[in-house]
């Protein structure tokens, strides 16, 4: 069966510090991978998605970046965090188009920038 | 681009039926999905409609009208555990665009 891991679960970082959130998927190959951010009480904002190794599409201009160094690994980074980067970060995977339509979410990382 | 609209909050009584509507504007549409998210948790998939009509899965049903760019989620025999946020989402070719969510409160 497929599983998706995210860590850490919670993180408190000062403004201006770097960020690295990691997401890994097991039990599937060549998944589409996604990073979302959710502000408190709000919807899910798509930040990045990837359809293959090294292929990253950015949806929203920001001081975040994403990388996919391996087929089932997706990393979200920032060189200098802003207060506005606080939120609930969710990684998700799906099968390539035409195979399935469901997105499977990881447990999320709750980031507080102070 | 894509945009979705759904009510921000809905309150319903335990045992009753509630309908959560979703209208969308999209430049590329493959289907409409619904997700449930409990406070502090991750979203979980509920249903998917690619074609017009009603899809039923237990107490939950979802409807789509592509000509009206409209869909809804119907929850029957409401239970307290159904209190959560519900998101409609438009499935594009490679990505999904989520609505802002409807917070459902089920009261005794």
mmCIF file of C-alpha atoms in Angstrom:
data_model
loop_
_atom_site.group_PDB
_atom_site.id
_atom_site.type_symbol
_atom_site.label_atom_id
_atom_site.label_comp_id
_atom_site.label_asym_id
_atom_site.label_seq_id
_atom_site.Cartn_x
_atom_site.Cartn_y
_atom_site.Cartn_z
ATOM 1 C CA UNK A 1 0.000 0.000 0.000
ATOM 2 C CA UNK A 2 1.022 3.581 -0.525
ATOM 3 C CA UNK A 3 2.036 5.893 2.288
ATOM 4 C CA UNK A 4 3.162 9.496 2.421
ATOM 5 C CA UNK A 5 5.418 10.917 5.100
ATOM 6 C CA UNK A 6 6.030 14.510 6.085
ATOM 7 C CA UNK A 7 8.315 15.927 8.728
ATOM 8 C CA UNK A 8 8.542 17.647 11.030
ATOM 9 C CA UNK A 9 4.969 17.744 12.329
ATOM 10 C CA UNK A 10 5.426 21.156 13.928
ATOM 11 C CA UNK A 11 8.092 23.793 13.554
ATOM 12 C CA UNK A 12 8.733 27.183 15.111
ATOM 13 C CA UNK A 13 11.269 29.303 13.265
ATOM 14 C CA UNK A 14 12.423 32.927 13.627
ATOM 15 C CA UNK A 15 11.991 35.416 10.813
ATOM 16 C CA UNK A 16 14.929 35.309 8.440
ATOM 17 C CA UNK A 17 15.877 31.703 9.177
ATOM 18 C CA UNK A 18 16.001 29.005 6.475
ATOM 19 C CA UNK A 19 13.406 26.286 5.994
ATOM 20 C CA UNK A 20 13.464 22.744 4.708
ATOM 21 C CA UNK A 21 10.386 20.510 4.753
ATOM 22 C CA UNK A 22 10.604 17.010 3.376
ATOM 23 C CA UNK A 23 7.966 14.734 1.932
ATOM 24 C CA UNK A 24 8.442 11.149 0.804
ATOM 25 C CA UNK A 25 6.052 8.685 -0.776
ATOM 26 C CA UNK A 26 6.241 4.901 -0.587
ATOM 27 C CA UNK A 27 4.531 2.189 -2.562
ATOM 28 C CA UNK A 28 4.128 3.959 -5.882
ATOM 29 C CA UNK A 29 6.321 5.167 -8.707
ATOM 30 C CA UNK A 30 6.327 8.303 -10.851
ATOM 31 C CA UNK A 31 3.689 10.081 -8.781
ATOM 32 C CA UNK A 32 2.637 13.683 -9.273
ATOM 33 C CA UNK A 33 3.698 15.579 -6.140
ATOM 34 C CA UNK A 34 2.230 18.750 -4.667
ATOM 35 C CA UNK A 35 2.916 21.299 -1.937
ATOM 36 C CA UNK A 36 -0.025 23.231 -0.490
ATOM 37 C CA UNK A 37 -0.225 25.877 2.199
ATOM 38 C CA UNK A 38 -3.283 26.446 4.336
ATOM 39 C CA UNK A 39 -3.686 29.518 6.512
ATOM 40 C CA UNK A 40 -5.786 29.105 9.660
ATOM 41 C CA UNK A 41 -9.437 28.605 8.742
ATOM 42 C CA UNK A 42 -8.765 28.994 5.040
ATOM 43 C CA UNK A 43 -8.591 26.914 1.887
ATOM 44 C CA UNK A 44 -5.649 25.120 0.324
ATOM 45 C CA UNK A 45 -3.314 27.199 -1.793
ATOM 46 C CA UNK A 46 -1.273 25.230 -4.322
ATOM 47 C CA UNK A 47 2.378 26.307 -4.092
ATOM 48 C CA UNK A 48 4.244 23.856 -6.335
ATOM 49 C CA UNK A 49 3.650 20.682 -8.239
ATOM 50 C CA UNK A 50 5.946 18.216 -9.950
ATOM 51 C CA UNK A 51 5.286 15.616 -12.602
ATOM 52 C CA UNK A 52 8.790 14.122 -12.534
ATOM 53 C CA UNK A 53 12.329 14.341 -11.160
ATOM 54 C CA UNK A 54 13.675 17.859 -11.501
ATOM 55 C CA UNK A 55 10.390 19.152 -12.970
ATOM 56 C CA UNK A 56 8.849 21.843 -10.772
ATOM 57 C CA UNK A 57 5.948 24.157 -11.564
ATOM 58 C CA UNK A 58 5.396 27.178 -9.338
ATOM 59 C CA UNK A 59 1.890 28.480 -8.851
ATOM 60 C CA UNK A 60 2.403 31.509 -6.646
ATOM 61 C CA UNK A 61 5.318 33.987 -6.611
ATOM 62 C CA UNK A 62 6.918 33.849 -3.188
ATOM 63 C CA UNK A 63 10.162 33.340 -1.307
ATOM 64 C CA UNK A 64 9.713 29.572 -1.272
ATOM 65 C CA UNK A 65 11.206 27.008 -3.641
ATOM 66 C CA UNK A 66 10.725 23.306 -4.233
ATOM 67 C CA UNK A 67 12.917 20.507 -5.470
ATOM 68 C CA UNK A 68 12.417 16.884 -6.431
ATOM 69 C CA UNK A 69 15.791 15.181 -6.219
ATOM 70 C CA UNK A 70 14.334 11.671 -6.358
ATOM 71 C CA UNK A 71 11.180 10.156 -7.816
ATOM 72 C CA UNK A 72 9.366 9.963 -4.480
ATOM 73 C CA UNK A 73 10.942 12.857 -2.593
ATOM 74 C CA UNK A 74 9.680 16.416 -2.616
ATOM 75 C CA UNK A 75 11.348 19.208 -0.641
ATOM 76 C CA UNK A 76 10.053 22.681 0.181
ATOM 77 C CA UNK A 77 12.665 25.291 1.061
ATOM 78 C CA UNK A 78 13.189 28.909 1.903
ATOM 79 C CA UNK A 79 16.397 30.870 2.396
ATOM 80 C CA UNK A 80 14.785 33.488 4.660
ATOM 81 C CA UNK A 81 11.387 32.988 6.257
ATOM 82 C CA UNK A 82 8.820 35.778 6.506
ATOM 83 C CA UNK A 83 6.052 36.114 9.086
ATOM 84 C CA UNK A 84 3.563 35.531 6.277
ATOM 85 C CA UNK A 85 5.045 32.066 5.671
ATOM 86 C CA UNK A 86 3.310 30.748 8.791
ATOM 87 C CA UNK A 87 0.700 28.120 8.034
ATOM 88 C CA UNK A 88 -0.112 24.463 7.639
ATOM 89 C CA UNK A 89 1.969 22.901 4.863
ATOM 90 C CA UNK A 90 0.595 19.833 3.191
ATOM 91 C CA UNK A 91 2.306 17.510 0.757
ATOM 92 C CA UNK A 92 0.174 15.357 -1.524
ATOM 93 C CA UNK A 93 0.630 12.837 -4.291
ATOM 94 C CA UNK A 94 -1.550 11.530 -7.076
ATOM 95 C CA UNK A 95 -1.250 9.119 -9.946
ATOM 96 C CA UNK A 96 -0.456 10.657 -13.331
ATOM 97 C CA UNK A 97 -3.498 11.983 -15.228
ATOM 98 C CA UNK A 98 -5.797 9.351 -16.661
ATOM 99 C CA UNK A 99 -5.001 6.737 -14.027
ATOM 100 C CA UNK A 100 -6.735 8.113 -10.957
ATOM 101 C CA UNK A 101 -8.198 11.356 -9.751
ATOM 102 C CA UNK A 102 -7.655 11.223 -5.992
ATOM 103 C CA UNK A 103 -5.033 13.237 -4.143
ATOM 104 C CA UNK A 104 -3.502 11.632 -1.066
ATOM 105 C CA UNK A 105 -2.313 14.013 1.618
ATOM 106 C CA UNK A 106 0.435 13.694 4.165
ATOM 107 C CA UNK A 107 -0.142 14.606 7.829
ATOM 108 C CA UNK A 108 1.147 18.144 7.321
ATOM 109 C CA UNK A 109 3.668 20.445 8.992
ATOM 110 C CA UNK A 110 2.423 23.301 11.118
ATOM 111 C CA UNK A 111 4.926 26.142 10.717
ATOM 112 C CA UNK A 112 4.968 29.189 12.970
ATOM 113 C CA UNK A 113 7.330 31.992 12.053
ATOM 114 C CA UNK A 114 8.051 34.300 15.011
ATOM 115 C CA UNK B 1 -7.315 30.462 -14.281
ATOM 116 C CA UNK B 2 -9.731 28.715 -11.992
ATOM 117 C CA UNK B 3 -11.981 29.938 -9.186
ATOM 118 C CA UNK B 4 -14.468 28.122 -6.984
ATOM 119 C CA UNK B 5 -17.190 29.421 -4.690
ATOM 120 C CA UNK B 6 -18.815 27.624 -1.809
ATOM 121 C CA UNK B 7 -20.544 28.820 1.380
ATOM 122 C CA UNK B 8 -18.187 29.528 4.252
ATOM 123 C CA UNK B 9 -20.301 27.964 6.994
ATOM 124 C CA UNK B 10 -23.303 25.669 7.334
ATOM 125 C CA UNK B 11 -25.054 24.446 10.472
ATOM 126 C CA UNK B 12 -27.332 21.392 10.504
ATOM 127 C CA UNK B 13 -29.015 19.134 13.030
ATOM 128 C CA UNK B 14 -27.891 15.584 13.734
ATOM 129 C CA UNK B 15 -29.875 13.127 11.621
ATOM 130 C CA UNK B 16 -30.803 15.737 9.026
ATOM 131 C CA UNK B 17 -29.677 16.216 5.408
ATOM 132 C CA UNK B 18 -27.382 19.030 4.290
ATOM 133 C CA UNK B 19 -26.308 20.164 0.831
ATOM 134 C CA UNK B 20 -23.083 22.069 0.191
ATOM 135 C CA UNK B 21 -22.986 23.857 -3.151
ATOM 136 C CA UNK B 22 -19.996 24.677 -5.301
ATOM 137 C CA UNK B 23 -19.799 26.808 -8.429
ATOM 138 C CA UNK B 24 -16.657 27.050 -10.474
ATOM 139 C CA UNK B 25 -15.036 28.909 -13.337
ATOM 140 C CA UNK B 26 -12.236 27.098 -15.061
ATOM 141 C CA UNK B 27 -10.173 27.103 -18.221
ATOM 142 C CA UNK B 28 -9.610 23.347 -18.114
ATOM 143 C CA UNK B 29 -11.934 20.864 -16.449
ATOM 144 C CA UNK B 30 -11.640 17.130 -15.994
ATOM 145 C CA UNK B 31 -13.892 16.693 -12.970
ATOM 146 C CA UNK B 32 -15.040 17.907 -9.567
ATOM 147 C CA UNK B 33 -13.848 16.342 -6.335
ATOM 148 C CA UNK B 34 -14.876 16.720 -2.708
ATOM 149 C CA UNK B 35 -12.602 16.456 0.308
ATOM 150 C CA UNK B 36 -13.265 16.404 4.046
ATOM 151 C CA UNK B 37 -10.913 17.938 6.592
ATOM 152 C CA UNK B 38 -11.300 17.705 10.346
ATOM 153 C CA UNK B 39 -9.696 20.391 12.497
ATOM 154 C CA UNK B 40 -5.940 19.887 12.658
ATOM 155 C CA UNK B 41 -6.005 17.033 10.163
ATOM 156 C CA UNK B 42 -5.213 16.511 6.509
ATOM 157 C CA UNK B 43 -7.883 16.504 3.794
ATOM 158 C CA UNK B 44 -9.299 13.130 2.803
ATOM 159 C CA UNK B 45 -10.978 12.271 -0.474
ATOM 160 C CA UNK B 46 -14.756 11.807 -0.518
ATOM 161 C CA UNK B 47 -15.942 11.687 -4.111
ATOM 162 C CA UNK B 48 -15.277 12.549 -7.744
ATOM 163 C CA UNK B 49 -17.605 13.453 -10.612
ATOM 164 C CA UNK B 50 -16.307 13.525 -14.159
ATOM 165 C CA UNK B 51 -19.712 13.329 -15.835
ATOM 166 C CA UNK B 52 -23.053 14.983 -15.147
ATOM 167 C CA UNK B 53 -25.211 13.303 -12.579
ATOM 168 C CA UNK B 54 -25.237 11.921 -9.083
ATOM 169 C CA UNK B 55 -22.613 9.663 -7.510
ATOM 170 C CA UNK B 56 -23.543 7.950 -4.264
ATOM 171 C CA UNK B 57 -21.174 6.560 -1.658
ATOM 172 C CA UNK B 58 -22.948 5.522 1.495
ATOM 173 C CA UNK B 59 -24.368 8.551 3.291
ATOM 174 C CA UNK B 60 -22.572 10.935 0.935
ATOM 175 C CA UNK B 61 -23.632 11.816 -2.604
ATOM 176 C CA UNK B 62 -22.099 14.254 -5.063
ATOM 177 C CA UNK B 63 -23.683 15.884 -8.075
ATOM 178 C CA UNK B 64 -22.233 17.632 -11.111
ATOM 179 C CA UNK B 65 -23.707 19.738 -13.878
ATOM 180 C CA UNK B 66 -20.961 20.649 -16.344
ATOM 181 C CA UNK B 67 -23.230 22.933 -18.363
ATOM 182 C CA UNK B 68 -23.981 24.974 -15.227
ATOM 183 C CA UNK B 69 -20.439 24.749 -13.785
ATOM 184 C CA UNK B 70 -22.090 23.617 -10.586
ATOM 185 C CA UNK B 71 -21.905 20.762 -8.179
ATOM 186 C CA UNK B 72 -22.959 19.845 -4.686
ATOM 187 C CA UNK B 73 -22.182 17.448 -1.896
ATOM 188 C CA UNK B 74 -25.145 15.907 -0.097
ATOM 189 C CA UNK B 75 -24.706 14.460 3.358
ATOM 190 C CA UNK B 76 -27.544 12.357 4.732
ATOM 191 C CA UNK B 77 -28.273 11.093 8.236
ATOM 192 C CA UNK B 78 -25.834 13.600 9.660
ATOM 193 C CA UNK B 79 -23.670 12.464 12.539
ATOM 194 C CA UNK B 80 -21.682 14.558 14.986
ATOM 195 C CA UNK B 81 -18.461 13.212 13.448
ATOM 196 C CA UNK B 82 -19.440 14.864 10.152
ATOM 197 C CA UNK B 83 -18.543 18.230 11.696
ATOM 198 C CA UNK B 84 -15.592 19.262 9.532
ATOM 199 C CA UNK B 85 -14.630 21.469 6.617
ATOM 200 C CA UNK B 86 -15.608 20.328 3.134
ATOM 201 C CA UNK B 87 -13.736 21.440 0.033
ATOM 202 C CA UNK B 88 -14.767 21.187 -3.570
ATOM 203 C CA UNK B 89 -11.875 20.941 -5.995
ATOM 204 C CA UNK B 90 -11.560 21.217 -9.757
ATOM 205 C CA UNK B 91 -9.405 18.565 -11.368
ATOM 206 C CA UNK B 92 -7.289 19.965 -14.189
ATOM 207 C CA UNK B 93 -4.789 18.086 -16.328
ATOM 208 C CA UNK B 94 -1.933 17.964 -13.838
ATOM 209 C CA UNK B 95 -3.193 19.828 -10.811
ATOM 210 C CA UNK B 96 -6.166 20.403 -8.542
ATOM 211 C CA UNK B 97 -7.590 23.770 -7.519
ATOM 212 C CA UNK B 98 -9.400 23.786 -4.186
ATOM 213 C CA UNK B 99 -12.258 25.984 -3.059
ATOM 214 C CA UNK B 100 -12.068 27.957 0.173
ATOM 215 C CA UNK B 101 -14.025 25.336 2.088
ATOM 216 C CA UNK B 102 -17.353 25.074 3.916
ATOM 217 C CA UNK B 103 -17.239 24.568 7.660
ATOM 218 C CA UNK B 104 -20.081 22.254 8.638
ATOM 219 C CA UNK B 105 -21.235 22.241 12.231
ATOM 220 C CA UNK B 106 -23.580 19.437 13.245
ATOM 221 C CA UNK B 107 -25.596 20.206 16.348
ATOM 222 C CA UNK B 108 -27.599 17.796 18.547
#
